[in-house]
PDB file of C-alpha atoms in Angstrom:
ATOM      1  CA  MET J   1     -79.260-131.517-174.883  1.00  0.00           C
ATOM      2  CA  VAL J   2     -77.028-134.578-174.667  1.00  0.00           C
ATOM      3  CA  THR J   3     -77.856-137.555-176.805  1.00  0.00           C
ATOM      4  CA  GLY J   4     -76.327-141.005-176.797  1.00  0.00           C
ATOM      5  CA  ALA J   5     -74.406-142.515-179.637  1.00  0.00           C
ATOM      6  CA  PRO J   6     -76.501-144.236-182.294  1.00  0.00           C
ATOM      7  CA  PRO J   7     -76.883-147.980-181.762  1.00  0.00           C
ATOM      8  CA  ILE J   8     -74.294-150.161-183.418  1.00  0.00           C
ATOM      9  CA  PRO J   9     -75.779-153.056-185.390  1.00  0.00           C
ATOM     10  CA  ARG J  10     -74.783-156.396-183.905  1.00  0.00           C
ATOM     11  CA  ILE J  11     -75.853-159.994-184.368  1.00  0.00           C
ATOM     12  CA  GLU J  12     -75.195-162.221-181.353  1.00  0.00           C
ATOM     13  CA  LEU J  13     -73.077-165.133-182.530  1.00  0.00           C
ATOM     14  CA  ALA J  14     -70.961-165.944-179.486  1.00  0.00           C
ATOM     15  CA  VAL J  15     -72.120-168.100-176.616  1.00  0.00           C
ATOM     16  CA  VAL J  16     -71.463-165.740-173.724  1.00  0.00           C
ATOM     17  CA  PRO J  17     -70.554-165.352-171.015  1.00  0.00           C
ATOM     18  CA  THR J  18     -67.793-167.901-171.236  1.00  0.00           C
ATOM     19  CA  PRO J  19     -66.877-169.673-168.008  1.00  0.00           C
ATOM     20  CA  LEU J  20     -63.990-168.914-165.686  1.00  0.00           C
ATOM     21  CA  LEU J  21     -61.970-171.936-164.626  1.00  0.00           C
ATOM     22  CA  LYS J  22     -59.850-171.956-161.503  1.00  0.00           C
ATOM     23  CA  LEU J  23     -56.483-173.624-162.095  1.00  0.00           C
ATOM     24  CA  GLU J  24     -56.345-175.455-158.788  1.00  0.00           C
ATOM     25  CA  ARG J  25     -52.968-177.197-159.010  1.00  0.00           C
ATOM     26  CA  LEU J  26     -51.127-174.236-160.566  1.00  0.00           C
ATOM     27  CA  SER J  27     -52.723-171.875-158.049  1.00  0.00           C
ATOM     28  CA  GLN J  28     -51.513-174.118-155.242  1.00  0.00           C
ATOM     29  CA  GLU J  29     -48.018-174.428-156.705  1.00  0.00           C
ATOM     30  CA  LEU J  30     -47.654-170.652-157.221  1.00  0.00           C
ATOM     31  CA  GLY J  31     -49.336-169.723-153.955  1.00  0.00           C
ATOM     32  CA  ILE J  32     -51.864-167.482-155.724  1.00  0.00           C
ATOM     33  CA  GLU J  33     -55.420-167.856-156.970  1.00  0.00           C
ATOM     34  CA  LEU J  34     -55.186-168.252-160.752  1.00  0.00           C
ATOM     35  CA  TRP J  35     -58.176-168.296-163.101  1.00  0.00           C
ATOM     36  CA  VAL J  36     -58.505-168.683-166.871  1.00  0.00           C
ATOM     37  CA  LYS J  37     -61.334-167.287-168.992  1.00  0.00           C
ATOM     38  CA  ARG J  38     -62.458-169.977-171.459  1.00  0.00           C
ATOM     39  CA  ASP J  39     -62.862-167.874-174.608  1.00  0.00           C
ATOM     40  CA  ASP J  40     -62.334-171.078-176.599  1.00  0.00           C
ATOM     41  CA  LEU J  41     -65.958-171.904-175.707  1.00  0.00           C
ATOM     42  CA  THR J  42     -67.622-168.937-177.439  1.00  0.00           C
ATOM     43  CA  GLY J  43     -69.378-170.972-180.073  1.00  0.00           C
ATOM     44  CA  LEU J  44     -69.365-172.372-183.560  1.00  0.00           C
ATOM     45  CA  LEU J  45     -65.943-171.874-185.188  1.00  0.00           C
ATOM     46  CA  GLU J  46     -64.299-168.637-184.141  1.00  0.00           C
ATOM     47  CA  THR J  47     -63.317-167.850-180.573  1.00  0.00           C
ATOM     48  CA  GLY J  48     -62.568-164.821-178.438  1.00  0.00           C
ATOM     49  CA  ASN J  49     -62.119-161.450-180.089  1.00  0.00           C
ATOM     50  CA  LYS J  50     -62.591-162.898-183.590  1.00  0.00           C
ATOM     51  CA  ILE J  51     -66.197-163.897-182.978  1.00  0.00           C
ATOM     52  CA  ARG J  52     -66.902-160.600-181.223  1.00  0.00           C
ATOM     53  CA  LYS J  53     -65.625-158.645-184.227  1.00  0.00           C
ATOM     54  CA  LEU J  54     -67.658-160.829-186.573  1.00  0.00           C
ATOM     55  CA  GLU J  55     -70.810-160.008-184.558  1.00  0.00           C
ATOM     56  CA  PHE J  56     -70.429-156.357-185.569  1.00  0.00           C
ATOM     57  CA  LEU J  57     -69.381-157.038-189.180  1.00  0.00           C
ATOM     58  CA  VAL J  58     -72.345-159.335-189.797  1.00  0.00           C
ATOM     59  CA  GLY J  59     -74.669-157.034-187.847  1.00  0.00           C
ATOM     60  CA  GLU J  60     -73.765-154.084-190.049  1.00  0.00           C
ATOM     61  CA  ALA J  61     -74.131-156.184-193.204  1.00  0.00           C
ATOM     62  CA  PHE J  62     -77.622-157.288-192.134  1.00  0.00           C
ATOM     63  CA  ALA J  63     -78.569-153.727-191.138  1.00  0.00           C
ATOM     64  CA  ARG J  64     -77.612-152.541-194.622  1.00  0.00           C
ATOM     65  CA  SER J  65     -79.483-155.438-196.258  1.00  0.00           C
ATOM     66  CA  ALA J  66     -76.228-156.509-197.865  1.00  0.00           C
ATOM     67  CA  ASP J  67     -76.289-159.627-199.969  1.00  0.00           C
ATOM     68  CA  THR J  68     -72.498-159.998-199.915  1.00  0.00           C
ATOM     69  CA  LEU J  69     -69.963-159.917-197.089  1.00  0.00           C
ATOM     70  CA  ILE J  70     -66.283-159.961-197.980  1.00  0.00           C
ATOM     71  CA  THR J  71     -63.615-160.687-195.392  1.00  0.00           C
ATOM     72  CA  CYS J  72     -60.028-161.727-195.882  1.00  0.00           C
ATOM     73  CA  GLY J  73     -57.361-163.771-194.197  1.00  0.00           C
ATOM     74  CA  THR J  74     -54.534-166.153-194.933  1.00  0.00           C
ATOM     75  CA  LEU J  75     -55.133-169.450-196.724  1.00  0.00           C
ATOM     76  CA  GLN J  76     -55.446-171.386-193.475  1.00  0.00           C
ATOM     77  CA  SER J  77     -57.541-168.705-191.819  1.00  0.00           C
ATOM     78  CA  PRO J  78     -61.096-169.632-190.875  1.00  0.00           C
ATOM     79  CA  ARG J  79     -61.920-165.986-191.664  1.00  0.00           C
ATOM     80  CA  SER J  80     -63.011-167.121-195.133  1.00  0.00           C
ATOM     81  CA  THR J  81     -65.528-169.754-193.992  1.00  0.00           C
ATOM     82  CA  ASP J  82     -66.740-168.424-190.634  1.00  0.00           C
ATOM     83  CA  PRO J  83     -68.907-165.558-191.940  1.00  0.00           C
ATOM     84  CA  ASP J  84     -70.829-167.996-194.132  1.00  0.00           C
ATOM     85  CA  ALA J  85     -71.237-170.511-191.320  1.00  0.00           C
ATOM     86  CA  HIS J  86     -72.622-167.809-189.031  1.00  0.00           C
ATOM     87  CA  ARG J  87     -74.869-166.451-191.778  1.00  0.00           C
ATOM     88  CA  ARG J  88     -76.366-169.907-192.267  1.00  0.00           C
ATOM     89  CA  ARG J  89     -76.695-170.387-188.501  1.00  0.00           C
ATOM     90  CA  SER J  90     -78.618-167.116-188.217  1.00  0.00           C
ATOM     91  CA  GLY J  91     -81.131-168.320-190.813  1.00  0.00           C
ATOM     92  CA  ARG J  92     -80.426-165.510-193.252  1.00  0.00           C
ATOM     93  CA  ILE J  93     -79.374-167.454-196.332  1.00  0.00           C
TER      94      ILE J  93
END
């Protein structure tokens, strides 16, 4: 009997799907159709792969009823403030 993998806890934080934008003038200049995915529009603070990773980190923390989530980054990194902002946004203070 084949069973699927257990579900992975996840909290949706990103605004997805993000739009695709055709770069009209550059496409015309290069003679190709060129599009850009606007991952800078995924939501609150973080963008792209950072917010997607945070969805799983926060999801697992909530699934384990954790009262503390520790992440790390450089001094200028939003990694230190983003988890708290998303926690507050989710209503789980």
